[in-house]
Amino acid sequence: MSDVMHKVLLTGGSGTVGRALRAALLAAGYSVKNLTRSPKSPDDIFWNPAAGVIDPVAVEGCDTVVHLAGEGIADHRWTSARKLAILESRLQGTTLLAATLANARVKPRLLISASGTGYYPLNTGKVYDESGPEGKSFLAEVSAAWEAATDTASEAGIRVVKLRLGVVLSSEGGALEKLVPMFNKGLGGPVSDGKQHLSWIALDDLIAVVMAAMKDERYQGPINAVAPESVSNAIFAKTLGTVLGKSATMTAPAFAVKLMYGQLGEETVLADLRVCPRKLTDLGFQWKYPLLEDALRRAVVGVAL
């Protein structure tokens, strides 16, 4: 970082990743401003993506923009209305932000925009790096549209990083927030036959990826933000049980998941998706938590390496 304080503009700062990232940036000496629909402090800047409202002057002068905002994927069963809300929340915010940054008098050097590993095809048995094709699922449609909305910024000469996030391991949100209480009650175990793979990343490593992208101009385009190895659902359940000291033998049948969650369940816990971090590996990124058990201990017990 230069002698001039590096200014970061953040969206989605109230979410699990956003809170952790903001704390890490402040600890590292960065200045952080938040784009939010509910300003509460001098560091908050009002915007309303659905209404197309943002103050272009207020966002000028930032060096990096980290865009994490969007409706939660797994917060509710997917009705038609819910799917539209998930898609529009990403398109509206990203389109507005990218256009505003592209037209700024002083443009930021970097836009880091979240996406998802759901971009890739499901249930093929293949392992996908960043060159992999777009899938045909709803999450693939969302991810592809989300990423395309950043094109206005890249066309204006702003370096754009599209982080395709795997399952982020943190007890303060996401999958573990729901799983840990079940496992602690002895109700944990694999879903269906447990053979389906998932790709994950420790929250600390995800924050490190963002920080690395801010400093290294080689970080550009789609980047799979996942640990080096995906794991099967059965291994994930067994490892979480081991970390919590609980049995993990209760199986959730596929038909029950489909009945309860519908398409949401089919594209998440029942889907087989293996993603590898080819670009991070080539860039020399060093994971602090490349092993699932260590990452889970950090997330749910708070044991840091």
PDB file of C-alpha atoms in Angstrom:
ATOM      1  CA  MET A   1       0.000   0.000   0.000  1.00  0.00           C
ATOM      2  CA  SER A   2       1.226   3.504  -0.788  1.00  0.00           C
ATOM      3  CA  ASP A   3       1.670   6.290   1.729  1.00  0.00           C
ATOM      4  CA  VAL A   4      -1.756   7.597   0.718  1.00  0.00           C
ATOM      5  CA  MET A   5      -4.516   5.778   2.558  1.00  0.00           C
ATOM      6  CA  HIS A   6      -6.186   3.245   0.273  1.00  0.00           C
ATOM      7  CA  LYS A   7      -9.928   3.894   0.069  1.00  0.00           C
ATOM      8  CA  VAL A   8     -12.325   0.962  -0.293  1.00  0.00           C
ATOM      9  CA  LEU A   9     -16.014   1.109  -1.138  1.00  0.00           C
ATOM     10  CA  LEU A  10     -17.973  -1.921   0.064  1.00  0.00           C
ATOM     11  CA  THR A  11     -21.457  -3.243  -0.656  1.00  0.00           C
ATOM     12  CA  GLY A  12     -23.023  -6.072   1.321  1.00  0.00           C
ATOM     13  CA  GLY A  13     -21.113  -4.971   4.395  1.00  0.00           C
ATOM     14  CA  SER A  14     -23.731  -6.319   6.796  1.00  0.00           C
ATOM     15  CA  GLY A  15     -23.365  -9.922   5.591  1.00  0.00           C
ATOM     16  CA  THR A  16     -20.999 -12.536   6.982  1.00  0.00           C
ATOM     17  CA  VAL A  17     -18.263 -11.951   4.410  1.00  0.00           C
ATOM     18  CA  GLY A  18     -18.778  -8.191   4.389  1.00  0.00           C
ATOM     19  CA  ARG A  19     -18.401  -7.854   8.166  1.00  0.00           C
ATOM     20  CA  ALA A  20     -15.237  -9.939   8.224  1.00  0.00           C
ATOM     21  CA  LEU A  21     -13.765  -8.112   5.236  1.00  0.00           C
ATOM     22  CA  ARG A  22     -14.483  -4.683   6.679  1.00  0.00           C
ATOM     23  CA  ALA A  23     -12.814  -5.626   9.974  1.00  0.00           C
ATOM     24  CA  ALA A  24      -9.754  -6.975   8.144  1.00  0.00           C
ATOM     25  CA  LEU A  25      -9.468  -3.890   5.938  1.00  0.00           C
ATOM     26  CA  LEU A  26      -9.708  -1.497   8.875  1.00  0.00           C
ATOM     27  CA  ALA A  27      -7.136  -3.524  10.817  1.00  0.00           C
ATOM     28  CA  ALA A  28      -4.796  -3.254   7.816  1.00  0.00           C
ATOM     29  CA  GLY A  29      -5.141   0.524   7.720  1.00  0.00           C
ATOM     30  CA  TYR A  30      -7.575   0.930   4.849  1.00  0.00           C
ATOM     31  CA  SER A  31     -10.345   3.516   4.788  1.00  0.00           C
ATOM     32  CA  VAL A  32     -13.727   1.806   4.237  1.00  0.00           C
ATOM     33  CA  LYS A  33     -17.033   3.313   3.122  1.00  0.00           C
ATOM     34  CA  ASN A  34     -20.256   1.291   2.864  1.00  0.00           C
ATOM     35  CA  LEU A  35     -22.952   1.537   0.225  1.00  0.00           C
ATOM     36  CA  THR A  36     -26.189   0.736   2.031  1.00  0.00           C
ATOM     37  CA  ARG A  37     -29.941   1.326   1.857  1.00  0.00           C
ATOM     38  CA  SER A  38     -29.932   2.112   5.598  1.00  0.00           C
ATOM     39  CA  PRO A  39     -27.124   4.558   6.455  1.00  0.00           C
ATOM     40  CA  LYS A  40     -26.301   4.651  10.167  1.00  0.00           C
ATOM     41  CA  SER A  41     -22.846   6.242  10.349  1.00  0.00           C
ATOM     42  CA  PRO A  42     -20.681   8.825   8.542  1.00  0.00           C
ATOM     43  CA  ASP A  43     -18.987   5.937   6.738  1.00  0.00           C
ATOM     44  CA  ASP A  44     -22.308   4.882   5.143  1.00  0.00           C
ATOM     45  CA  ILE A  45     -23.374   6.092   1.704  1.00  0.00           C
ATOM     46  CA  PHE A  46     -27.006   5.709   0.657  1.00  0.00           C
ATOM     47  CA  TRP A  47     -27.977   3.822  -2.461  1.00  0.00           C
ATOM     48  CA  ASN A  48     -31.116   2.116  -3.687  1.00  0.00           C
ATOM     49  CA  PRO A  49     -30.364  -0.235  -6.592  1.00  0.00           C
ATOM     50  CA  ALA A  50     -34.036  -1.056  -7.234  1.00  0.00           C
ATOM     51  CA  ALA A  51     -34.739   2.640  -7.769  1.00  0.00           C
ATOM     52  CA  GLY A  52     -31.455   3.289  -9.603  1.00  0.00           C
ATOM     53  CA  VAL A  53     -30.354   5.759  -6.922  1.00  0.00           C
ATOM     54  CA  ILE A  54     -26.699   6.336  -6.056  1.00  0.00           C
ATOM     55  CA  ASP A  55     -24.648   9.470  -5.385  1.00  0.00           C
ATOM     56  CA  PRO A  56     -21.898   9.500  -8.035  1.00  0.00           C
ATOM     57  CA  VAL A  57     -19.967  12.201  -6.172  1.00  0.00           C
ATOM     58  CA  ALA A  58     -19.970  10.249  -2.911  1.00  0.00           C
ATOM     59  CA  VAL A  59     -18.409   7.170  -4.533  1.00  0.00           C
ATOM     60  CA  GLU A  60     -15.663   9.097  -6.323  1.00  0.00           C
ATOM     61  CA  GLY A  61     -12.132   8.858  -5.034  1.00  0.00           C
ATOM     62  CA  CYS A  62     -12.239   5.213  -3.988  1.00  0.00           C
ATOM     63  CA  ASP A  63      -9.390   2.993  -5.121  1.00  0.00           C
ATOM     64  CA  THR A  64     -11.164  -0.366  -4.848  1.00  0.00           C
ATOM     65  CA  VAL A  65     -14.823  -1.362  -4.877  1.00  0.00           C
ATOM     66  CA  VAL A  66     -15.847  -4.719  -3.390  1.00  0.00           C
ATOM     67  CA  HIS A  67     -19.377  -5.658  -4.397  1.00  0.00           C
ATOM     68  CA  LEU A  68     -20.986  -8.407  -2.308  1.00  0.00           C
ATOM     69  CA  ALA A  69     -24.630  -7.325  -2.159  1.00  0.00           C
ATOM     70  CA  GLY A  70     -27.490  -9.577  -3.245  1.00  0.00           C
ATOM     71  CA  GLU A  71     -30.495 -11.458  -1.891  1.00  0.00           C
ATOM     72  CA  GLY A  72     -29.590 -14.642  -0.021  1.00  0.00           C
ATOM     73  CA  ILE A  73     -29.623 -17.725  -2.235  1.00  0.00           C
ATOM     74  CA  ALA A  74     -30.764 -20.187   0.434  1.00  0.00           C
ATOM     75  CA  ASP A  75     -32.821 -17.979   2.738  1.00  0.00           C
ATOM     76  CA  HIS A  76     -36.196 -19.129   1.398  1.00  0.00           C
ATOM     77  CA  ARG A  77     -37.699 -21.782  -0.886  1.00  0.00           C
ATOM     78  CA  TRP A  78     -37.490 -20.743  -4.526  1.00  0.00           C
ATOM     79  CA  THR A  79     -40.839 -19.527  -5.764  1.00  0.00           C
ATOM     80  CA  SER A  80     -40.998 -17.663  -9.059  1.00  0.00           C
ATOM     81  CA  ALA A  81     -41.067 -14.394  -7.121  1.00  0.00           C
ATOM     82  CA  ARG A  82     -38.098 -15.418  -4.988  1.00  0.00           C
ATOM     83  CA  LYS A  83     -36.011 -16.400  -8.005  1.00  0.00           C
ATOM     84  CA  LEU A  84     -36.784 -13.073  -9.645  1.00  0.00           C
ATOM     85  CA  ALA A  85     -35.723 -11.247  -6.474  1.00  0.00           C
ATOM     86  CA  ILE A  86     -32.428 -13.179  -6.356  1.00  0.00           C
ATOM     87  CA  LEU A  87     -31.666 -12.354  -9.986  1.00  0.00           C
ATOM     88  CA  GLU A  88     -32.802  -8.721  -9.954  1.00  0.00           C
ATOM     89  CA  SER A  89     -31.002  -7.883  -6.715  1.00  0.00           C
ATOM     90  CA  ARG A  90     -27.738  -8.810  -8.404  1.00  0.00           C
ATOM     91  CA  LEU A  91     -28.434  -7.305 -11.801  1.00  0.00           C
ATOM     92  CA  GLN A  92     -29.806  -4.003 -10.518  1.00  0.00           C
ATOM     93  CA  GLY A  93     -27.021  -3.394  -8.031  1.00  0.00           C
ATOM     94  CA  THR A  94     -24.165  -4.490 -10.285  1.00  0.00           C
ATOM     95  CA  THR A  95     -25.481  -2.645 -13.347  1.00  0.00           C
ATOM     96  CA  LEU A  96     -25.946   0.582 -11.375  1.00  0.00           C
ATOM     97  CA  LEU A  97     -22.581   0.322  -9.657  1.00  0.00           C
ATOM     98  CA  ALA A  98     -20.605  -0.583 -12.797  1.00  0.00           C
ATOM     99  CA  ALA A  99     -22.149   2.283 -14.788  1.00  0.00           C
ATOM    100  CA  THR A 100     -21.541   4.781 -11.996  1.00  0.00           C
ATOM    101  CA  LEU A 101     -17.899   3.756 -11.654  1.00  0.00           C
ATOM    102  CA  ALA A 102     -17.386   3.768 -15.427  1.00  0.00           C
ATOM    103  CA  ASN A 103     -18.705   7.339 -15.646  1.00  0.00           C
ATOM    104  CA  ALA A 104     -16.836   8.631 -12.604  1.00  0.00           C
ATOM    105  CA  ARG A 105     -14.471  11.531 -13.123  1.00  0.00           C
ATOM    106  CA  VAL A 106     -11.833   9.661 -11.123  1.00  0.00           C
ATOM    107  CA  LYS A 107     -12.381   5.943 -11.658  1.00  0.00           C
ATOM    108  CA  PRO A 108     -11.361   3.248  -9.196  1.00  0.00           C
ATOM    109  CA  ARG A 109      -8.523   0.966 -10.208  1.00  0.00           C
ATOM    110  CA  LEU A 110     -10.366  -2.202  -9.243  1.00  0.00           C
ATOM    111  CA  LEU A 111     -13.851  -3.687  -8.958  1.00  0.00           C
ATOM    112  CA  ILE A 112     -14.118  -7.018  -7.142  1.00  0.00           C
ATOM    113  CA  SER A 113     -17.574  -8.454  -7.700  1.00  0.00           C
ATOM    114  CA  ALA A 114     -18.965 -11.616  -6.136  1.00  0.00           C
ATOM    115  CA  SER A 115     -20.311 -14.456  -8.253  1.00  0.00           C
ATOM    116  CA  GLY A 116     -20.731 -18.168  -7.561  1.00  0.00           C
ATOM    117  CA  THR A 117     -19.427 -21.598  -8.478  1.00  0.00           C
ATOM    118  CA  GLY A 118     -23.007 -22.356  -9.471  1.00  0.00           C
ATOM    119  CA  TYR A 119     -21.899 -20.867 -12.800  1.00  0.00           C
ATOM    120  CA  TYR A 120     -20.682 -24.322 -13.900  1.00  0.00           C
ATOM    121  CA  PRO A 121     -22.711 -27.357 -15.035  1.00  0.00           C
ATOM    122  CA  LEU A 122     -24.063 -29.610 -12.293  1.00  0.00           C
ATOM    123  CA  ASN A 123     -23.911 -33.391 -11.974  1.00  0.00           C
ATOM    124  CA  THR A 124     -21.425 -34.056 -14.774  1.00  0.00           C
ATOM    125  CA  GLY A 125     -18.686 -35.749 -12.723  1.00  0.00           C
ATOM    126  CA  LYS A 126     -16.153 -33.320 -14.202  1.00  0.00           C
ATOM    127  CA  VAL A 127     -13.844 -30.897 -12.386  1.00  0.00           C
ATOM    128  CA  TYR A 128     -14.114 -27.301 -13.615  1.00  0.00           C
ATOM    129  CA  ASP A 129     -11.536 -24.541 -13.574  1.00  0.00           C
ATOM    130  CA  GLU A 130     -12.229 -20.973 -14.699  1.00  0.00           C
ATOM    131  CA  SER A 131     -12.272 -22.014 -18.368  1.00  0.00           C
ATOM    132  CA  GLY A 132     -15.244 -24.301 -17.721  1.00  0.00           C
ATOM    133  CA  PRO A 133     -18.531 -23.731 -19.554  1.00  0.00           C
ATOM    134  CA  GLU A 134     -21.644 -22.044 -18.212  1.00  0.00           C
ATOM    135  CA  GLY A 135     -24.209 -24.474 -16.861  1.00  0.00           C
ATOM    136  CA  LYS A 136     -27.939 -24.596 -17.499  1.00  0.00           C
ATOM    137  CA  SER A 137     -29.234 -24.292 -13.922  1.00  0.00           C
ATOM    138  CA  PHE A 138     -30.927 -21.278 -12.360  1.00  0.00           C
ATOM    139  CA  LEU A 139     -27.765 -20.495 -10.367  1.00  0.00           C
ATOM    140  CA  ALA A 140     -25.734 -20.651 -13.584  1.00  0.00           C
ATOM    141  CA  GLU A 141     -28.105 -18.153 -15.168  1.00  0.00           C
ATOM    142  CA  VAL A 142     -27.795 -15.856 -12.147  1.00  0.00           C
ATOM    143  CA  SER A 143     -23.997 -16.100 -12.007  1.00  0.00           C
ATOM    144  CA  ALA A 144     -23.537 -15.467 -15.731  1.00  0.00           C
ATOM    145  CA  ALA A 145     -25.854 -12.443 -15.712  1.00  0.00           C
ATOM    146  CA  TRP A 146     -24.223 -11.127 -12.530  1.00  0.00           C
ATOM    147  CA  GLU A 147     -20.772 -11.309 -14.092  1.00  0.00           C
ATOM    148  CA  ALA A 148     -21.882  -9.799 -17.405  1.00  0.00           C
ATOM    149  CA  ALA A 149     -23.240  -6.766 -15.538  1.00  0.00           C
ATOM    150  CA  THR A 150     -19.661  -5.798 -14.632  1.00  0.00           C
ATOM    151  CA  ASP A 151     -18.680  -5.414 -18.300  1.00  0.00           C
ATOM    152  CA  THR A 152     -19.451  -1.695 -18.287  1.00  0.00           C
ATOM    153  CA  ALA A 153     -16.713  -1.203 -15.714  1.00  0.00           C
ATOM    154  CA  SER A 154     -14.117  -3.319 -17.518  1.00  0.00           C
ATOM    155  CA  GLU A 155     -14.878  -1.568 -20.802  1.00  0.00           C
ATOM    156  CA  ALA A 156     -14.077   1.711 -19.046  1.00  0.00           C
ATOM    157  CA  GLY A 157     -10.609   0.440 -18.168  1.00  0.00           C
ATOM    158  CA  ILE A 158     -11.311  -0.688 -14.604  1.00  0.00           C
ATOM    159  CA  ARG A 159      -9.701  -3.983 -13.593  1.00  0.00           C
ATOM    160  CA  VAL A 160     -12.518  -6.377 -12.713  1.00  0.00           C
ATOM    161  CA  VAL A 161     -12.219  -9.535 -10.617  1.00  0.00           C
ATOM    162  CA  LYS A 162     -15.204 -11.878 -10.615  1.00  0.00           C
ATOM    163  CA  LEU A 163     -14.979 -14.079  -7.529  1.00  0.00           C
ATOM    164  CA  ARG A 164     -16.836 -17.346  -8.047  1.00  0.00           C
ATOM    165  CA  LEU A 165     -17.454 -18.222  -4.424  1.00  0.00           C
ATOM    166  CA  GLY A 166     -17.761 -21.744  -3.118  1.00  0.00           C
ATOM    167  CA  VAL A 167     -19.495 -22.559   0.180  1.00  0.00           C
ATOM    168  CA  VAL A 168     -17.982 -20.100   2.664  1.00  0.00           C
ATOM    169  CA  LEU A 169     -17.253 -21.745   6.010  1.00  0.00           C
ATOM    170  CA  SER A 170     -18.253 -19.506   8.899  1.00  0.00           C
ATOM    171  CA  SER A 171     -20.453 -20.208  11.900  1.00  0.00           C
ATOM    172  CA  GLU A 172     -21.866 -16.678  11.675  1.00  0.00           C
ATOM    173  CA  GLY A 173     -23.818 -17.272   8.480  1.00  0.00           C
ATOM    174  CA  GLY A 174     -24.376 -19.488   5.479  1.00  0.00           C
ATOM    175  CA  ALA A 175     -24.549 -23.269   5.561  1.00  0.00           C
ATOM    176  CA  LEU A 176     -22.769 -23.832   8.887  1.00  0.00           C
ATOM    177  CA  GLU A 177     -25.107 -21.536  10.787  1.00  0.00           C
ATOM    178  CA  LYS A 178     -27.911 -23.968   9.914  1.00  0.00           C
ATOM    179  CA  LEU A 179     -25.925 -27.213  10.110  1.00  0.00           C
ATOM    180  CA  VAL A 180     -24.116 -26.821  13.426  1.00  0.00           C
ATOM    181  CA  PRO A 181     -27.272 -26.721  15.619  1.00  0.00           C
ATOM    182  CA  MET A 182     -28.575 -29.871  13.872  1.00  0.00           C
ATOM    183  CA  PHE A 183     -25.300 -31.725  14.359  1.00  0.00           C
ATOM    184  CA  ASN A 184     -25.112 -30.644  17.990  1.00  0.00           C
ATOM    185  CA  LYS A 185     -28.504 -32.271  18.533  1.00  0.00           C
ATOM    186  CA  GLY A 186     -27.270 -35.525  16.973  1.00  0.00           C
ATOM    187  CA  LEU A 187     -29.301 -34.966  13.809  1.00  0.00           C
ATOM    188  CA  GLY A 188     -26.376 -34.502  11.438  1.00  0.00           C
ATOM    189  CA  GLY A 189     -25.331 -36.702   8.559  1.00  0.00           C
ATOM    190  CA  PRO A 190     -25.060 -36.969   4.798  1.00  0.00           C
ATOM    191  CA  VAL A 191     -27.750 -35.878   2.370  1.00  0.00           C
ATOM    192  CA  SER A 192     -28.989 -38.572  -0.034  1.00  0.00           C
ATOM    193  CA  ASP A 193     -26.151 -41.045  -0.744  1.00  0.00           C
ATOM    194  CA  GLY A 194     -23.547 -38.405   0.172  1.00  0.00           C
ATOM    195  CA  LYS A 195     -21.598 -38.883  -3.053  1.00  0.00           C
ATOM    196  CA  GLN A 196     -22.283 -35.412  -4.421  1.00  0.00           C
ATOM    197  CA  HIS A 197     -19.310 -33.039  -4.148  1.00  0.00           C
ATOM    198  CA  LEU A 198     -19.211 -29.486  -2.879  1.00  0.00           C
ATOM    199  CA  SER A 199     -16.496 -26.867  -3.202  1.00  0.00           C
ATOM    200  CA  TRP A 200     -15.788 -24.707  -0.162  1.00  0.00           C
ATOM    201  CA  ILE A 201     -13.470 -22.044   1.221  1.00  0.00           C
ATOM    202  CA  ALA A 202     -12.600 -20.905   4.735  1.00  0.00           C
ATOM    203  CA  LEU A 203     -13.748 -17.355   5.477  1.00  0.00           C
ATOM    204  CA  ASP A 204     -10.191 -16.335   6.416  1.00  0.00           C
ATOM    205  CA  ASP A 205      -8.905 -17.550   3.058  1.00  0.00           C
ATOM    206  CA  LEU A 206     -11.647 -15.735   1.157  1.00  0.00           C
ATOM    207  CA  ILE A 207     -10.681 -12.491   2.891  1.00  0.00           C
ATOM    208  CA  ALA A 208      -7.049 -13.193   1.979  1.00  0.00           C
ATOM    209  CA  VAL A 209      -8.043 -13.667  -1.681  1.00  0.00           C
ATOM    210  CA  VAL A 210      -9.741 -10.266  -1.717  1.00  0.00           C
ATOM    211  CA  MET A 211      -6.749  -8.599  -0.077  1.00  0.00           C
ATOM    212  CA  ALA A 212      -4.385 -10.280  -2.547  1.00  0.00           C
ATOM    213  CA  ALA A 213      -6.491  -9.105  -5.503  1.00  0.00           C
ATOM    214  CA  MET A 214      -6.273  -5.531  -4.213  1.00  0.00           C
ATOM    215  CA  LYS A 215      -2.467  -5.650  -4.307  1.00  0.00           C
ATOM    216  CA  ASP A 216      -1.736  -7.851  -7.321  1.00  0.00           C
ATOM    217  CA  GLU A 217      -2.811  -6.702 -10.788  1.00  0.00           C
ATOM    218  CA  ARG A 218      -2.515 -10.249 -12.116  1.00  0.00           C
ATOM    219  CA  TYR A 219      -5.830 -10.986 -10.416  1.00  0.00           C
ATOM    220  CA  GLN A 220      -8.368 -10.360 -13.154  1.00  0.00           C
ATOM    221  CA  GLY A 221     -11.520 -11.882 -14.629  1.00  0.00           C
ATOM    222  CA  PRO A 222     -13.249 -14.951 -13.164  1.00  0.00           C
ATOM    223  CA  ILE A 223     -11.444 -16.552 -10.227  1.00  0.00           C
ATOM    224  CA  ASN A 224     -12.689 -19.637  -8.396  1.00  0.00           C
ATOM    225  CA  ALA A 225     -12.553 -18.741  -4.705  1.00  0.00           C
ATOM    226  CA  VAL A 226     -12.448 -22.294  -3.359  1.00  0.00           C
ATOM    227  CA  ALA A 227     -10.073 -24.531  -1.423  1.00  0.00           C
ATOM    228  CA  PRO A 228      -7.726 -26.800  -3.414  1.00  0.00           C
ATOM    229  CA  GLU A 229      -9.933 -29.877  -2.991  1.00  0.00           C
ATOM    230  CA  SER A 230     -13.675 -30.344  -3.099  1.00  0.00           C
ATOM    231  CA  VAL A 231     -15.159 -33.035  -0.839  1.00  0.00           C
ATOM    232  CA  SER A 232     -18.151 -35.338  -0.968  1.00  0.00           C
ATOM    233  CA  ASN A 233     -21.205 -34.521   1.102  1.00  0.00           C
ATOM    234  CA  ALA A 234     -20.558 -37.652   3.169  1.00  0.00           C
ATOM    235  CA  ILE A 235     -16.984 -36.601   3.973  1.00  0.00           C
ATOM    236  CA  PHE A 236     -18.150 -33.096   4.817  1.00  0.00           C
ATOM    237  CA  ALA A 237     -20.780 -34.458   7.236  1.00  0.00           C
ATOM    238  CA  LYS A 238     -18.342 -36.915   8.837  1.00  0.00           C
ATOM    239  CA  THR A 239     -15.683 -34.223   9.292  1.00  0.00           C
ATOM    240  CA  LEU A 240     -18.131 -31.740  10.794  1.00  0.00           C
ATOM    241  CA  GLY A 241     -19.321 -34.436  13.198  1.00  0.00           C
ATOM    242  CA  THR A 242     -15.729 -35.152  14.209  1.00  0.00           C
ATOM    243  CA  VAL A 243     -15.016 -31.465  14.847  1.00  0.00           C
ATOM    244  CA  LEU A 244     -18.162 -31.108  16.971  1.00  0.00           C
ATOM    245  CA  GLY A 245     -17.670 -34.450  18.728  1.00  0.00           C
ATOM    246  CA  LYS A 246     -21.063 -35.637  17.509  1.00  0.00           C
ATOM    247  CA  SER A 247     -22.240 -38.601  15.478  1.00  0.00           C
ATOM    248  CA  ALA A 248     -23.113 -37.874  11.861  1.00  0.00           C
ATOM    249  CA  THR A 249     -25.141 -40.897  10.850  1.00  0.00           C
ATOM    250  CA  MET A 250     -28.588 -39.424  10.263  1.00  0.00           C
ATOM    251  CA  THR A 251     -29.258 -39.495   6.517  1.00  0.00           C
ATOM    252  CA  ALA A 252     -31.583 -37.009   4.843  1.00  0.00           C
ATOM    253  CA  PRO A 253     -33.246 -38.791   1.892  1.00  0.00           C
ATOM    254  CA  ALA A 254     -33.174 -37.009  -1.450  1.00  0.00           C
ATOM    255  CA  PHE A 255     -36.956 -37.130  -1.792  1.00  0.00           C
ATOM    256  CA  ALA A 256     -37.347 -35.342   1.557  1.00  0.00           C
ATOM    257  CA  VAL A 257     -34.959 -32.577   0.504  1.00  0.00           C
ATOM    258  CA  LYS A 258     -36.799 -32.143  -2.791  1.00  0.00           C
ATOM    259  CA  LEU A 259     -40.155 -32.086  -1.011  1.00  0.00           C
ATOM    260  CA  MET A 260     -39.015 -29.483   1.485  1.00  0.00           C
ATOM    261  CA  TYR A 261     -36.806 -27.255  -0.668  1.00  0.00           C
ATOM    262  CA  GLY A 262     -37.695 -28.036  -4.288  1.00  0.00           C
ATOM    263  CA  GLN A 263     -35.340 -26.593  -6.895  1.00  0.00           C
ATOM    264  CA  LEU A 264     -33.255 -24.899  -4.197  1.00  0.00           C
ATOM    265  CA  GLY A 265     -32.357 -28.293  -2.758  1.00  0.00           C
ATOM    266  CA  GLU A 266     -31.695 -29.819  -6.177  1.00  0.00           C
ATOM    267  CA  GLU A 267     -29.213 -27.079  -7.130  1.00  0.00           C
ATOM    268  CA  THR A 268     -27.429 -26.908  -3.767  1.00  0.00           C
ATOM    269  CA  VAL A 269     -27.176 -29.821  -1.313  1.00  0.00           C
ATOM    270  CA  LEU A 270     -28.215 -32.470  -3.862  1.00  0.00           C
ATOM    271  CA  ALA A 271     -26.052 -31.125  -6.698  1.00  0.00           C
ATOM    272  CA  ASP A 272     -22.654 -32.576  -7.568  1.00  0.00           C
ATOM    273  CA  LEU A 273     -20.238 -29.748  -8.362  1.00  0.00           C
ATOM    274  CA  ARG A 274     -16.463 -30.032  -8.337  1.00  0.00           C
ATOM    275  CA  VAL A 275     -14.524 -26.817  -8.869  1.00  0.00           C
ATOM    276  CA  CYS A 276     -10.763 -26.277  -8.705  1.00  0.00           C
ATOM    277  CA  PRO A 277      -8.932 -22.969  -8.085  1.00  0.00           C
ATOM    278  CA  ARG A 278      -6.671 -23.069 -11.135  1.00  0.00           C
ATOM    279  CA  LYS A 279      -6.021 -19.335 -11.251  1.00  0.00           C
ATOM    280  CA  LEU A 280      -5.281 -18.986  -7.533  1.00  0.00           C
ATOM    281  CA  THR A 281      -2.859 -21.887  -7.777  1.00  0.00           C
ATOM    282  CA  ASP A 282      -1.121 -20.373 -10.805  1.00  0.00           C
ATOM    283  CA  LEU A 283      -0.915 -17.014  -9.010  1.00  0.00           C
ATOM    284  CA  GLY A 284       0.839 -18.653  -6.077  1.00  0.00           C
ATOM    285  CA  PHE A 285      -1.911 -18.016  -3.536  1.00  0.00           C
ATOM    286  CA  GLN A 286      -1.240 -19.766  -0.227  1.00  0.00           C
ATOM    287  CA  TRP A 287      -4.278 -21.143   1.583  1.00  0.00           C
ATOM    288  CA  LYS A 288      -4.133 -21.009   5.363  1.00  0.00           C
ATOM    289  CA  TYR A 289      -6.891 -23.626   5.569  1.00  0.00           C
ATOM    290  CA  PRO A 290      -6.549 -26.009   2.608  1.00  0.00           C
ATOM    291  CA  LEU A 291      -7.827 -28.935   4.708  1.00  0.00           C
ATOM    292  CA  LEU A 292     -11.511 -29.227   5.563  1.00  0.00           C
ATOM    293  CA  GLU A 293     -11.063 -30.305   9.189  1.00  0.00           C
ATOM    294  CA  ASP A 294      -8.797 -27.337   9.967  1.00  0.00           C
ATOM    295  CA  ALA A 295     -11.223 -24.964   8.239  1.00  0.00           C
ATOM    296  CA  LEU A 296     -14.181 -26.335  10.186  1.00  0.00           C
ATOM    297  CA  ARG A 297     -12.316 -26.121  13.498  1.00  0.00           C
ATOM    298  CA  ARG A 298     -11.531 -22.501  12.728  1.00  0.00           C
ATOM    299  CA  ALA A 299     -15.143 -21.785  11.774  1.00  0.00           C
ATOM    300  CA  VAL A 300     -17.110 -23.544  14.496  1.00  0.00           C
ATOM    301  CA  VAL A 301     -14.632 -23.807  17.380  1.00  0.00           C
ATOM    302  CA  GLY A 302     -12.582 -20.710  16.689  1.00  0.00           C
ATOM    303  CA  VAL A 303      -9.233 -22.535  16.629  1.00  0.00           C
ATOM    304  CA  ALA A 304      -6.862 -20.637  14.358  1.00  0.00           C
ATOM    305  CA  LEU A 305      -3.727 -22.164  12.862  1.00  0.00           C
TER     306      LEU A 305
END
